[in-house]
Short mmCIF file of C-alpha atoms and ligand atoms in Angstrom, two decimals:
data_model
loop_
_atom_site.label_atom_id
_atom_site.label_comp_id
_atom_site.label_asym_id
_atom_site.label_seq_id
_atom_site.Cartn_x
_atom_site.Cartn_y
_atom_site.Cartn_z
CA UNK A 1 20.54 -10.56 11.91
CA UNK A 2 17.65 -11.64 9.67
CA UNK A 3 17.72 -11.66 5.89
CA UNK A 4 14.40 -10.17 4.77
CA UNK A 5 12.91 -10.24 1.28
CA UNK A 6 10.78 -7.23 0.32
CA UNK A 7 8.94 -7.74 -2.98
CA UNK A 8 7.96 -4.39 -4.49
CA UNK A 9 10.79 -2.88 -2.44
CA UNK A 10 11.48 -0.05 -4.90
CA UNK A 11 7.92 1.24 -4.67
CA UNK A 12 6.44 3.88 -2.39
CA UNK A 13 5.72 1.72 0.68
CA UNK A 14 8.39 -0.88 -0.11
CA UNK A 15 11.23 1.65 -0.06
CA UNK A 16 10.16 3.00 3.35
CA UNK A 17 9.93 -0.58 4.61
CA UNK A 18 13.49 -1.28 3.37
CA UNK A 19 14.66 1.82 5.30
CA UNK A 20 12.97 0.57 8.47
CA UNK A 21 14.25 -3.01 8.18
CA UNK A 22 17.84 -1.83 7.65
CA UNK A 23 17.49 0.53 10.62
CA UNK A 24 16.43 -2.46 12.73
CA UNK A 25 19.71 -4.18 11.77
CA UNK A 26 18.44 -6.64 9.15
CA UNK A 27 19.78 -7.58 5.74
CA UNK A 28 17.33 -6.64 2.99
CA UNK A 29 16.83 -8.29 -0.38
CA UNK A 30 14.72 -5.87 -2.44
CA UNK A 31 12.97 -7.61 -5.35
CA UNK A 32 11.29 -5.42 -7.95
CA UNK A 33 10.57 -5.36 -11.69
CA UNK A 34 10.43 -1.51 -11.68
CA UNK A 35 6.95 -1.37 -13.21
CA UNK A 36 5.95 1.45 -10.86
CA UNK A 37 8.96 1.38 -8.55
CA UNK A 38 11.83 3.76 -9.12
CA UNK A 39 15.54 3.57 -8.59
CA UNK A 40 15.41 7.03 -6.98
CA UNK A 41 13.31 5.58 -4.12
CA UNK A 42 16.16 3.29 -3.10
CA UNK A 43 19.11 5.22 -4.49
CA UNK A 44 20.25 6.13 -0.97
CA UNK A 45 20.39 2.41 -0.05
CA UNK A 46 22.40 1.08 -3.00
CA UNK A 47 25.73 1.42 -1.17
CA UNK A 48 24.41 0.10 2.16
CA UNK A 49 26.35 -3.03 3.10
CA UNK A 50 23.17 -4.88 4.13
CA UNK A 51 21.10 -3.96 1.07
CA UNK A 52 20.81 -6.01 -2.11
CA UNK A 53 18.68 -5.26 -5.17
CA UNK A 54 17.33 -7.89 -7.52
CA UNK A 55 15.41 -7.01 -10.70
CA UNK A 56 12.82 -9.75 -10.92
CA UNK A 57 9.15 -10.18 -11.81
CA UNK A 58 7.31 -12.07 -9.07
CA UNK A 59 5.08 -13.81 -11.62
CA UNK A 60 8.16 -16.01 -12.17
CA UNK A 61 9.40 -18.39 -9.46
CA UNK A 62 12.27 -17.18 -7.29
CA UNK A 63 14.79 -19.35 -5.47
CA UNK A 64 16.68 -17.46 -2.77
CA UNK A 65 17.51 -18.08 0.89
CA UNK A 66 15.81 -15.65 3.26
CA UNK A 67 14.28 -15.66 6.77
CA UNK A 68 11.14 -13.59 6.22
CA UNK A 69 9.08 -12.21 3.30
CA UNK A 70 7.04 -9.04 2.92
CA UNK A 71 4.98 -9.36 -0.28
CA UNK A 72 4.26 -5.85 -1.55
CA UNK A 73 4.78 -6.32 -5.30
CA UNK A 74 1.73 -4.98 -7.14
CA UNK A 75 0.90 -1.62 -8.71
CA UNK A 76 -1.37 0.19 -6.26
CA UNK A 77 -2.83 3.17 -8.08
CA UNK A 78 -5.81 2.76 -10.46
CA UNK A 79 -3.95 4.38 -13.39
CA UNK A 80 -1.14 1.86 -13.07
CA UNK A 81 -3.12 -1.25 -12.21
CA UNK A 82 -5.61 -0.57 -15.03
CA UNK A 83 -2.80 -0.01 -17.58
CA UNK A 84 -2.31 -3.79 -17.97
CA UNK A 85 -5.14 -5.41 -15.99
CA UNK A 86 -4.20 -8.98 -16.91
CA UNK A 87 -0.66 -8.44 -15.63
CA UNK A 88 -2.13 -6.89 -12.44
CA UNK A 89 -4.13 -10.02 -11.67
CA UNK A 90 -1.13 -12.19 -12.55
CA UNK A 91 1.09 -10.18 -10.22
CA UNK A 92 -1.36 -10.50 -7.33
CA UNK A 93 -2.26 -14.15 -7.82
CA UNK A 94 0.78 -15.82 -9.40
CA UNK A 95 3.08 -13.48 -7.46
CA UNK A 96 1.41 -14.55 -4.21
CA UNK A 97 1.72 -18.24 -5.17
CA UNK A 98 5.42 -17.84 -5.95
CA UNK A 99 6.15 -15.99 -2.72
CA UNK A 100 4.04 -18.44 -0.69
CA UNK A 101 5.83 -21.36 -2.38
CA UNK A 102 9.13 -19.85 -1.32
CA UNK A 103 7.87 -19.36 2.26
CA UNK A 104 6.64 -22.97 2.32
CA UNK A 105 9.97 -24.36 1.10
CA UNK A 106 11.96 -22.29 3.59
CA UNK A 107 9.40 -22.68 6.42
CA UNK A 108 9.34 -18.93 7.06
CA UNK A 109 6.86 -16.20 7.89
CA UNK A 110 5.28 -14.17 5.09
CA UNK A 111 3.29 -10.93 5.20
CA UNK A 112 0.81 -9.92 2.51
CA UNK A 113 0.13 -6.27 1.66
CA UNK A 114 -3.59 -6.58 1.03
CA UNK A 115 -5.91 -3.65 0.67
CA UNK A 116 -9.14 -1.96 1.72
CA UNK A 117 -10.14 -2.53 -1.93
CA UNK A 118 -11.17 -6.05 -0.87
CA UNK A 119 -14.22 -4.26 0.64
CA UNK A 120 -15.09 -2.83 -2.80
CA UNK A 121 -17.76 -0.10 -2.60
CA UNK A 122 -18.72 -0.89 1.00
CA UNK A 123 -22.32 -1.08 2.14
CA UNK A 124 -21.37 -0.72 5.77
CA UNK A 125 -19.38 2.09 7.26
CA UNK A 126 -16.78 2.07 8.75
CA UNK A 127 -15.35 -1.28 7.65
CA UNK A 128 -14.33 -3.95 10.17
CA UNK A 129 -12.25 -6.97 9.07
CA UNK A 130 -15.35 -9.19 9.32
CA UNK A 131 -17.06 -7.31 6.46
CA UNK A 132 -16.94 -9.44 3.30
CA UNK A 133 -17.09 -6.64 0.79
CA UNK A 134 -19.04 -5.47 -2.23
CA UNK A 135 -16.82 -5.85 -5.29
CA UNK A 136 -18.00 -5.67 -8.90
CA UNK A 137 -16.24 -8.70 -10.38
CA UNK A 138 -16.69 -7.33 -13.92
CA UNK A 139 -15.60 -3.74 -13.38
CA UNK A 140 -12.38 -1.97 -14.25
CA UNK A 141 -11.10 -2.15 -10.67
CA UNK A 142 -11.69 -5.92 -10.43
CA UNK A 143 -8.22 -6.86 -11.75
CA UNK A 144 -6.82 -5.35 -8.56
CA UNK A 145 -9.67 -6.01 -6.09
CA UNK A 146 -10.27 -9.61 -7.10
CA UNK A 147 -6.55 -10.27 -7.51
CA UNK A 148 -5.97 -9.11 -3.93
CA UNK A 149 -8.99 -11.10 -2.68
CA UNK A 150 -7.67 -14.25 -4.36
CA UNK A 151 -4.23 -13.58 -2.88
CA UNK A 152 -5.80 -13.48 0.61
CA UNK A 153 -7.49 -16.82 -0.15
CA UNK A 154 -4.15 -18.30 -1.19
CA UNK A 155 -2.50 -17.02 1.98
CA UNK A 156 -5.12 -18.66 4.19
CA UNK A 157 -5.05 -21.92 2.19
CA UNK A 158 -1.24 -22.15 2.35
CA UNK A 159 -1.59 -21.53 6.08
CA UNK A 160 -4.28 -24.21 6.63
CA UNK A 161 -2.96 -26.74 4.13
CA UNK A 162 0.81 -26.34 4.49
CA UNK A 163 1.21 -24.63 7.88
CA UNK A 164 2.88 -21.53 6.42
CA UNK A 165 2.94 -18.74 9.07
CA UNK A 166 1.07 -15.79 7.50
CA UNK A 167 0.25 -12.19 8.34
CA UNK A 168 -2.34 -10.39 6.24
CA UNK A 169 -2.58 -6.61 6.37
CA UNK A 170 -5.43 -4.65 4.78
CA UNK A 171 -3.94 -1.28 3.94
CA UNK A 172 -6.17 1.79 3.63
CA UNK A 173 -5.12 4.89 1.64
CA UNK A 174 -1.56 5.74 2.58
CA UNK A 175 0.37 8.81 1.45
CA UNK A 176 3.76 10.41 1.91
CA UNK A 177 7.13 11.13 0.30
CA UNK A 178 8.11 8.88 -2.67
CA UNK A 179 4.59 8.50 -4.00
CA UNK A 180 4.77 8.53 -7.78
CA UNK A 181 3.96 12.10 -8.93
CA UNK A 182 1.85 10.90 -11.89
CA UNK A 183 0.04 7.94 -10.45
CA UNK A 184 -3.31 9.66 -10.11
CA UNK A 185 -3.73 8.96 -6.41
CA UNK A 186 -5.67 11.76 -4.83
CA UNK A 187 -3.08 13.13 -2.40
CA UNK A 188 -0.21 13.22 -4.91
CA UNK A 189 -2.56 14.49 -7.64
CA UNK A 190 -3.81 17.42 -5.58
CA UNK A 191 -0.35 18.34 -4.30
CA UNK A 192 1.28 18.26 -7.74
CA UNK A 193 -1.59 20.27 -9.26
CA UNK A 194 -1.48 22.80 -6.41
CA UNK A 195 2.31 23.23 -6.66
CA UNK A 196 2.14 23.71 -10.43
CA UNK A 197 -0.79 26.14 -10.08
CA UNK A 198 -2.94 23.87 -12.28
CA UNK A 199 -6.65 23.20 -11.78
CA UNK A 200 -7.33 20.69 -9.02
CA UNK A 201 -9.45 17.90 -10.47
CA UNK A 202 -12.21 16.61 -8.24
CA UNK A 203 -14.16 13.59 -9.39
CA UNK A 204 -17.88 13.74 -8.64
CA UNK A 205 -19.11 16.41 -6.24
CA UNK A 206 -16.13 16.04 -3.91
CA UNK A 207 -18.30 14.89 -1.03
CA UNK A 208 -16.99 11.30 -1.15
CA UNK A 209 -14.73 10.59 1.81
CA UNK A 210 -11.43 8.82 2.35
CA UNK A 211 -9.20 8.26 5.32
CA UNK A 212 -5.51 9.00 4.86
CA UNK A 213 -2.68 7.33 6.74
CA UNK A 214 0.82 8.80 6.73
CA UNK A 215 3.50 6.37 5.52
CA UNK A 216 5.46 6.23 8.81
CA UNK A 217 2.33 5.09 10.64
CA UNK A 218 1.71 2.46 7.96
CA UNK A 219 5.25 1.06 8.18
CA UNK A 220 5.02 0.92 11.97
CA UNK A 221 1.79 -1.10 11.59
CA UNK A 222 3.37 -3.41 9.01
CA UNK A 223 6.45 -4.05 11.14
CA UNK A 224 4.33 -4.66 14.26
CA UNK A 225 2.15 -7.12 12.37
CA UNK A 226 5.12 -9.12 11.12
CA UNK A 227 6.41 -9.28 14.69
CA UNK A 228 3.02 -9.98 16.30
CA UNK A 229 2.38 -13.10 18.39
CA UNK A 230 2.66 -16.53 16.74
CA UNK A 231 -0.68 -17.68 15.39
CA UNK A 232 -2.05 -14.18 14.79
CA UNK A 233 -2.71 -14.12 11.06
CA UNK A 234 -4.99 -11.13 10.59
CA UNK A 235 -6.47 -9.93 8.35
CA UNK A 236 -5.97 -6.64 10.12
CA UNK A 237 -6.92 -3.15 8.95
CA UNK A 238 -4.09 -0.62 8.98
CA UNK A 239 -5.27 2.88 8.20
CA UNK A 240 -6.22 6.17 9.74
CA UNK A 241 -9.88 6.44 10.79
CA UNK A 242 -9.88 10.25 10.42
CA UNK A 243 -12.33 10.91 7.58
CA UNK A 244 -12.16 13.78 5.09
CA UNK A 245 -14.12 14.71 1.97
CA UNK A 246 -12.18 15.31 -1.23
CA UNK A 247 -13.19 18.97 -0.98
CA UNK A 248 -11.70 19.25 2.51
CA UNK A 249 -8.50 17.60 1.33
CA UNK A 250 -8.22 19.90 -1.69
CA UNK A 251 -8.79 23.03 0.40
CA UNK A 252 -6.24 21.94 3.02
CA UNK A 253 -3.62 21.37 0.29
CA UNK A 254 -4.38 24.71 -1.36
CA UNK A 255 -3.88 26.43 1.99
CA UNK A 256 -0.64 24.59 2.83
CA UNK A 257 0.89 25.27 -0.59
CA UNK A 258 -0.40 28.86 -0.86
CA UNK A 259 -1.65 27.84 -4.28
CA UNK A 260 -3.84 29.85 -6.64
CA UNK A 261 -5.24 26.65 -8.17
CA UNK A 262 -8.99 26.43 -8.77
CA UNK A 263 -11.20 23.39 -8.24
CA UNK A 264 -12.73 21.73 -11.32
CA UNK A 265 -15.27 18.93 -11.17
CA UNK A 266 -15.12 15.87 -13.46
CA UNK A 267 -17.40 12.79 -13.71
CA UNK A 268 -16.83 10.05 -11.15
CA UNK A 269 -14.96 7.03 -12.59
CA UNK A 270 -16.70 3.63 -12.66
CA UNK A 271 -16.92 1.81 -9.30
CA UNK A 272 -15.24 4.63 -7.39
CA UNK A 273 -16.19 3.92 -3.75
CA UNK A 274 -18.19 6.65 -1.99
CA UNK A 275 -16.54 6.16 1.38
CA UNK A 276 -13.83 4.19 3.12
CA UNK A 277 -12.84 4.23 6.74
CA UNK A 278 -11.16 1.49 8.75
CA UNK A 279 -12.23 0.07 12.07
CA UNK A 280 -8.85 -0.35 13.78
CA UNK A 281 -9.88 -2.04 17.06
CA UNK A 282 -8.09 -5.26 16.09
CA UNK A 283 -4.82 -3.44 15.32
CA UNK A 284 -5.07 -1.60 18.64
CA UNK A 285 -5.66 -4.83 20.56
CA UNK A 286 -3.22 -7.18 18.80
CA UNK A 287 -0.50 -4.80 17.68
CA UNK A 288 -0.89 -1.98 20.16
CA UNK A 289 -0.97 0.18 17.04
CA UNK A 290 -2.79 3.32 16.06
CA UNK A 291 -1.83 6.17 13.78
CA UNK A 292 -0.08 9.12 15.41
CA UNK A 293 0.52 11.56 12.55
CA UNK A 294 -2.13 14.21 11.86
CA UNK A 295 -3.20 14.86 8.26
CA UNK A 296 -1.85 18.42 8.32
CA UNK A 297 1.60 17.29 9.51
CA UNK A 298 1.76 14.43 7.03
CA UNK A 299 0.68 16.70 4.18
CA UNK A 300 3.34 19.24 5.10
CA UNK A 301 6.09 16.58 4.86
CA UNK A 302 4.65 15.25 1.60
CA UNK A 303 4.45 18.73 0.08
CA UNK A 304 8.12 19.32 1.01
CA UNK A 305 9.02 16.12 -0.86
CA UNK A 306 7.07 17.07 -3.98
CA UNK A 307 8.54 20.58 -3.97
CA UNK A 308 11.94 18.88 -4.33
CA UNK A 309 10.76 16.58 -7.11
CA UNK A 310 8.88 19.03 -9.33
N1 NAD B 401 -0.26 2.97 -0.88
C1 NAD B 401 -1.48 2.61 -0.57
O1 NAD B 401 -2.30 3.46 -0.22
C2 NAD B 401 -1.88 1.16 -0.57
C3 NAD B 401 -3.19 0.85 -0.19
C4 NAD B 401 -3.57 -0.47 -0.18
C5 NAD B 401 -2.69 -1.47 -0.52
N2 NAD B 401 -1.42 -1.16 -0.90
C6 NAD B 401 -0.54 -2.25 -1.30
O2 NAD B 401 0.77 -2.05 -0.83
C7 NAD B 401 1.71 -2.52 -1.80
C8 NAD B 401 2.68 -1.40 -2.13
O3 NAD B 401 1.96 -0.29 -2.65
P1 NAD B 401 2.67 1.09 -3.06
O4 NAD B 401 1.71 2.16 -2.73
O5 NAD B 401 4.03 1.11 -2.52
O6 NAD B 401 2.66 0.92 -4.65
P2 NAD B 401 3.87 1.10 -5.70
O7 NAD B 401 3.26 0.97 -7.04
O8 NAD B 401 4.64 2.32 -5.39
O9 NAD B 401 4.79 -0.15 -5.37
C9 NAD B 401 4.57 -1.43 -5.91
C10 NAD B 401 5.93 -2.00 -6.28
O10 NAD B 401 5.74 -3.33 -6.81
C11 NAD B 401 6.55 -3.43 -7.98
N3 NAD B 401 5.94 -4.45 -8.84
C12 NAD B 401 4.78 -4.39 -9.52
N4 NAD B 401 4.57 -5.52 -10.21
C13 NAD B 401 5.64 -6.33 -9.95
C14 NAD B 401 6.02 -7.63 -10.37
N5 NAD B 401 5.23 -8.35 -11.19
N6 NAD B 401 7.20 -8.15 -9.93
C15 NAD B 401 7.99 -7.42 -9.09
N7 NAD B 401 7.70 -6.19 -8.67
C16 NAD B 401 6.52 -5.65 -9.09
C17 NAD B 401 6.54 -2.05 -8.59
O11 NAD B 401 7.59 -1.84 -9.51
C18 NAD B 401 6.65 -1.18 -7.35
O12 NAD B 401 7.98 -0.98 -6.98
C19 NAD B 401 0.91 -3.01 -3.00
O13 NAD B 401 0.79 -4.40 -2.94
C20 NAD B 401 -0.43 -2.35 -2.82
O14 NAD B 401 -1.46 -3.11 -3.37
C21 NAD B 401 -1.00 0.15 -0.94
#
């Protein structure tokens, strides 16, 4: 039995990862400062004999004994990461240093939840891992994008300089149950608006595209990466290459919820990328991974969850 630390374990992805790790027979130490994470996400685990919760901010050093680390701590939605941009960069950079320091001391493997945001507003489409990105260092998304880019640099330097075994995962838009209802991410936004019968807010003309990965597929990719062959570091894209415009997504959600909501169009926020789509050849080759859950099926499960929450 391994003892696994999940930073950001009370968040959307972190809580699903805790479920999976416990199911695999591990002990889980969930570390979270509850900035965007919620007790309700892990409520069902609090009495589990192999689950332990620690309220802690990863920008402060942590001394615990564990066998593996998944570093997920960081607000992921623009509304939340732009709320306190300095703290966002601190969480990404100082948080990564603290978790890497722990991995170095314990001589253990550590996985970083990086992001497709490291590609910024990409000039090539779709995006392979070799693409170096197009990020506006001065923009309002930079606290997150540059924080995550610097965290990747730290991971590779700890690996080269100190021999820490690392796994770096670049996560593309992921959705599913336990997303925060008010975090402004497009899938949760549209579903909540559709269920409440409110206008569905589309930024720009709605022709910008995104690819959406259901959470179970994401967690399978994350787990496979952590358990991939020694020496495979990534970075590896984990996302669903199926591409949809915001208009298509909105119409699909309206249909699935039988909503009477209308579409309204608002100006595009600064630095909003026009398109994002992962090349997943590396994940297929190294992890034998590809997404299996269709958008319609994933949306149906997510809508069921939000119906219970609202
Ligand atoms: N969901 C996605 O589509 C997506 C896409 C790309 C990358 N990611 C990355 O995956 C990770 C998890 O994302 P999520 O969607 O679950 O977001 P989330 O906001 O639901 O979860 C993040 C968790 O980290 C915690 N946290 C934030 N700052 C912290 C700090 N300083 N100390 C301790 N805990 C802290 C939050 O309370 C929360 O529980 C993040 O690192 C994010 O950047 C997610």
